[in-house]
Short mmCIF file of C-alpha atoms in Angstrom, two decimals:
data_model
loop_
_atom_site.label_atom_id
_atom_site.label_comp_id
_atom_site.label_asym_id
_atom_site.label_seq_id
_atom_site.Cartn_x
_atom_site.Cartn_y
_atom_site.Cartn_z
CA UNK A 221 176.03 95.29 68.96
CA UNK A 222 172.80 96.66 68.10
CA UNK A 223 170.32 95.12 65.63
CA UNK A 224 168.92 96.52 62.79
CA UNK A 225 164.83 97.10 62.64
CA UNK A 226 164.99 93.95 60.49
CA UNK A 227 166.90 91.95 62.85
CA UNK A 228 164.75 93.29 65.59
CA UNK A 229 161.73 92.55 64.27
CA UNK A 230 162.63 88.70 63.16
CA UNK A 231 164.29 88.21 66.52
CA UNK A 232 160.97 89.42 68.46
CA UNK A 233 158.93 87.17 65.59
CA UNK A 234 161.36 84.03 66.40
CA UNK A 235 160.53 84.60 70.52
CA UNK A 236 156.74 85.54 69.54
CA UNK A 237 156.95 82.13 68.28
CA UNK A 238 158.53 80.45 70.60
CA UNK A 239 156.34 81.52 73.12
CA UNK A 240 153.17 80.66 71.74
CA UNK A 241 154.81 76.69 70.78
CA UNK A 242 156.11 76.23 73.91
CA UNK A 243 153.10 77.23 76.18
CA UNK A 244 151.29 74.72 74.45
CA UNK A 245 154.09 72.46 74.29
CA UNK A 246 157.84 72.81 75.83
CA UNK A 247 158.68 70.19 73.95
CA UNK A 248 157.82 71.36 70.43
CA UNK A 249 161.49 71.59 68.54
CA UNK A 250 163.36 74.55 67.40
CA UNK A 251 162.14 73.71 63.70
CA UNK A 252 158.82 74.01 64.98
CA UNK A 253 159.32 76.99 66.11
CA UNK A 254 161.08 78.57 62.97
CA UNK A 255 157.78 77.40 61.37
CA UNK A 256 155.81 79.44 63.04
CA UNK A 257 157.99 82.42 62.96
CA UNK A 258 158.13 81.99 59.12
CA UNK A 259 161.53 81.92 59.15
CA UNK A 260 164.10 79.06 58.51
CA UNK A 261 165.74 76.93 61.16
CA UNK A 262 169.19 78.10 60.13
CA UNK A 263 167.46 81.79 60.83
CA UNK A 264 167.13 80.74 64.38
CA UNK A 265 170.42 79.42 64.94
CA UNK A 266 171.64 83.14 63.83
CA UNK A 267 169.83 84.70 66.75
CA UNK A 268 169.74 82.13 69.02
CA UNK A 269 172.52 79.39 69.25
CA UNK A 270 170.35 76.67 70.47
CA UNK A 271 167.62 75.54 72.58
CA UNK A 272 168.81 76.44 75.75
CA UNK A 273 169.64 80.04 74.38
CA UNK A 274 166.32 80.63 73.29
CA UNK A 275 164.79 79.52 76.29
CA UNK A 276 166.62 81.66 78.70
CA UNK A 277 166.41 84.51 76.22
CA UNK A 278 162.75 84.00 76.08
CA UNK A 279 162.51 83.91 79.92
CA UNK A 280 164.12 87.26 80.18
CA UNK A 281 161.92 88.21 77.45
CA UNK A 282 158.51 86.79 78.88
CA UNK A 283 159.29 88.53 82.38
CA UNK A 284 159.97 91.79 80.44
CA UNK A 285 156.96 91.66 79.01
CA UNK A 286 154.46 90.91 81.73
CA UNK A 287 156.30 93.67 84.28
CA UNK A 288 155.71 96.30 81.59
CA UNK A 289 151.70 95.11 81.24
CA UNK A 290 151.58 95.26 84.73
CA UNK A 291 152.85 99.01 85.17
CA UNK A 292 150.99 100.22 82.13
CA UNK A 293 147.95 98.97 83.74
CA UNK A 294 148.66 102.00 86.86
CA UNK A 295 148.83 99.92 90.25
CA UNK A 296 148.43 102.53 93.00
CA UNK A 297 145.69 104.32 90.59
CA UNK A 298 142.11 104.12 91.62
CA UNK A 299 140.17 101.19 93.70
CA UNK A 300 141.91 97.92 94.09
CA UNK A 301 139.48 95.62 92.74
CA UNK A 302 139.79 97.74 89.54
CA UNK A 303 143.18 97.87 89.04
CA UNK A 304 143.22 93.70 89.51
CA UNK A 305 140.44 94.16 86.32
CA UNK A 306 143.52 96.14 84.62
CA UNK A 307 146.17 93.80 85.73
CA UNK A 308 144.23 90.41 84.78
CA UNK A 309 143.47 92.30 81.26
CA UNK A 310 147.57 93.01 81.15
CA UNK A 311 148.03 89.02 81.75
CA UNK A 312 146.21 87.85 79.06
CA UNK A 313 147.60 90.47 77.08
CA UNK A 314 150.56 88.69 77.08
CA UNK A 315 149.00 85.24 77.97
CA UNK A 316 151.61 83.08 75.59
CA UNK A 317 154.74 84.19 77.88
CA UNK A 318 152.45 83.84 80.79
CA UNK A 319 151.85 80.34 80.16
CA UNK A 320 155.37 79.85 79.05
CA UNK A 321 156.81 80.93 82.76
CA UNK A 322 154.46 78.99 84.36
CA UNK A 323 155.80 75.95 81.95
CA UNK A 324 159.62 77.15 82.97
CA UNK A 325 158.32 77.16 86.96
CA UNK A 326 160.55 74.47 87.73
CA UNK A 327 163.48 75.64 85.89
CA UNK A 328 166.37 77.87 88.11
CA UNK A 329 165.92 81.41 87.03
CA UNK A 330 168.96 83.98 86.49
CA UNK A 331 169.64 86.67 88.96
CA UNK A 332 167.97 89.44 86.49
CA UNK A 333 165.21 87.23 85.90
CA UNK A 334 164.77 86.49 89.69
CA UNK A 335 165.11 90.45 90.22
CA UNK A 336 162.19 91.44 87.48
CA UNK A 337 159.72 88.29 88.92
CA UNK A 338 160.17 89.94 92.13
CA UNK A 339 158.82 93.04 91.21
CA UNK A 340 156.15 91.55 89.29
CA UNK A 341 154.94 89.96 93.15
CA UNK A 342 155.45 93.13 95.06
CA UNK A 343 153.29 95.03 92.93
CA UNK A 344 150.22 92.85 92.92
CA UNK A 345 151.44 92.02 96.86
CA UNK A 346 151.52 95.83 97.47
CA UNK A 347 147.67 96.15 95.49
CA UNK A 348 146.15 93.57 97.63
CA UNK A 349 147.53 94.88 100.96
CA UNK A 350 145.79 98.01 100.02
CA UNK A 351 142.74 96.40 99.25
CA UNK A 352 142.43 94.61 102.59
CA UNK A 353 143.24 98.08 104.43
CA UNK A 354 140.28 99.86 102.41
CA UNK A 355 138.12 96.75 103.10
CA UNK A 356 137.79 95.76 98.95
CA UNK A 357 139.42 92.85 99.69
CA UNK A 358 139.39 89.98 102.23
CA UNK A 359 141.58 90.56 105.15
CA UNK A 360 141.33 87.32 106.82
CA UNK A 361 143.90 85.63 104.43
CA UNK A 362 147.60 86.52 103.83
CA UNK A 363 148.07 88.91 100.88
CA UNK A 364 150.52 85.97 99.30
CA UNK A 365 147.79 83.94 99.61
CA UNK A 366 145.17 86.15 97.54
CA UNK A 367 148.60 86.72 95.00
CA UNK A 368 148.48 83.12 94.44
CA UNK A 369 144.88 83.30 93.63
CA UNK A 370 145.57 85.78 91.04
CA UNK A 371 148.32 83.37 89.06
CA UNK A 372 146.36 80.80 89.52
CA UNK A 373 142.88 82.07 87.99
CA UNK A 374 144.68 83.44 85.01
CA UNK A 375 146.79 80.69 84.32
CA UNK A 376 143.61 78.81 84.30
CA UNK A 377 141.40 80.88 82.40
CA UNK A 378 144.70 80.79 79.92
CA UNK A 379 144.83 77.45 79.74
CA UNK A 380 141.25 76.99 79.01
CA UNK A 381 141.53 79.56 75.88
CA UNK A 382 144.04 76.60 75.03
CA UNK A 383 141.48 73.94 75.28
CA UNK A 384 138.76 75.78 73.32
CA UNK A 385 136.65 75.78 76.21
CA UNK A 386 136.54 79.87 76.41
CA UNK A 387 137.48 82.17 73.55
CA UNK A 388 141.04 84.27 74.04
CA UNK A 389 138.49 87.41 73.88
CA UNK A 390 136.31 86.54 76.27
CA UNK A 391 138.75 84.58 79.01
CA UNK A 392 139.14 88.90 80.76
CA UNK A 393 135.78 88.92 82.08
CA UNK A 394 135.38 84.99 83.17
CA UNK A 395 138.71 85.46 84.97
CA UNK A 396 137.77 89.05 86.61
CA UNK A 397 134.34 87.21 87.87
CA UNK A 398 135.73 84.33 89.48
CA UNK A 399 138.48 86.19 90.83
CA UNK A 400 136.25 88.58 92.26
CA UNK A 401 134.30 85.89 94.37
CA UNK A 402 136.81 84.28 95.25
CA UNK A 403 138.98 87.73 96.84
CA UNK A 404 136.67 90.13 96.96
CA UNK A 405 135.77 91.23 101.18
CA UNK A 406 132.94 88.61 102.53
CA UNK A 407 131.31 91.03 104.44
CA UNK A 408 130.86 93.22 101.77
CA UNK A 409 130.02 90.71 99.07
CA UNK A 410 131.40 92.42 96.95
CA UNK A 411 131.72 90.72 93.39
CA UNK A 412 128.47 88.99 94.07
CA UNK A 413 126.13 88.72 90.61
CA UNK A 414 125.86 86.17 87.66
CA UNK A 415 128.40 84.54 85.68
CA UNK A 416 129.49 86.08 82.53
CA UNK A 417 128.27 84.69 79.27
CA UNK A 418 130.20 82.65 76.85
CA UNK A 419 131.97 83.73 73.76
#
């Protein structure tokens, strides 16, 4: 059955919420998260029988999310080391469900789930082989390995927007620097230069 714009729109605020209280804190409770949402814990419990509902919901939801920021940012479209610029911006774009999957990391996903996180790796797997054939990228480590990079550098410039130590606005450019020394072809240099200022 299809919801109404109304329902819609207080089921994507109860998930909006969720996913902002629960990469902070997987243990903040469902009343916590009606809070936020503005909404009543009985309201939840409409949409989303309990905890476990939400959270698998919200999983589907999160991956969603981040494989439609990744496609609107155009892999395959111009040099490599830009389009990782576009895809890091995507990430933080939606940096709460970001932070929420890598919270859920240990948890078993679905088969859809598994299906969509797969795609999410073979495009930025696909984007760094072509970098290392055109020479923007270093060649003398496995793609996966470079992939992990990229999760890894967001999820910790992410974090760090958590911990007030960079503002959410400026976390794009500190993540695109370090990532860029740290993937970018040696022999080139390429991404050599100053840090970014702070917020």
């Amino acid at each position: 059955m299809e919801l109404s714009p109304q329902k819609q729109r207080t089921r994507r605020a109860i998930l909006d919420a969720a996913a902002g209280e629960w990469a902070q804190d997987p243990a903040v409770s469902l009343g916590g998260i009606a809070a936020a949402a503005g909404v009543g814990r009985a309201t939840v419990h409409r949409y989303f029988p309990d905890r476990e509902h939400l959270r698998s919901a919200l999983t589907s939801d999160s991956w969603a999310a981040l494989h439609a920021a990744i496609v609107e940012a155009a892999p395959g479209s111009g040099p490599v080391l830009e389009v990782v610029d576009r895809i890091v911006s995507a990430m933080v774009h939606v940096g709460d469900r970001v932070l929420f999957l890598f919270a859920s990391a240990g948890e078993e996903p679905s088969r859809a789930d598994a299906s969509i996180a797969g795609a999410v790796d073979e495009i930025l797997v696909a984007e760094i082989r072509r970098g290392q054939q055109d020479g923007e990228l270093d060649s003398t480590v496995p793609a996966q390995w470079i992939q992990r990079m990229v999760w890894s550098i967001v999820y910790t410039g992410l974090h760090a927007t958590g911990d007030g130590l960079v503002a959410r606005h400026g976390v794009d450019d500190l993540i695109r620097w370090t990532l860029r020394g740290a993937i970018s072809a040696r022999s080139r240099g390429v991404g050599a230069g100053s840090a970014p200022t702070g917020p």
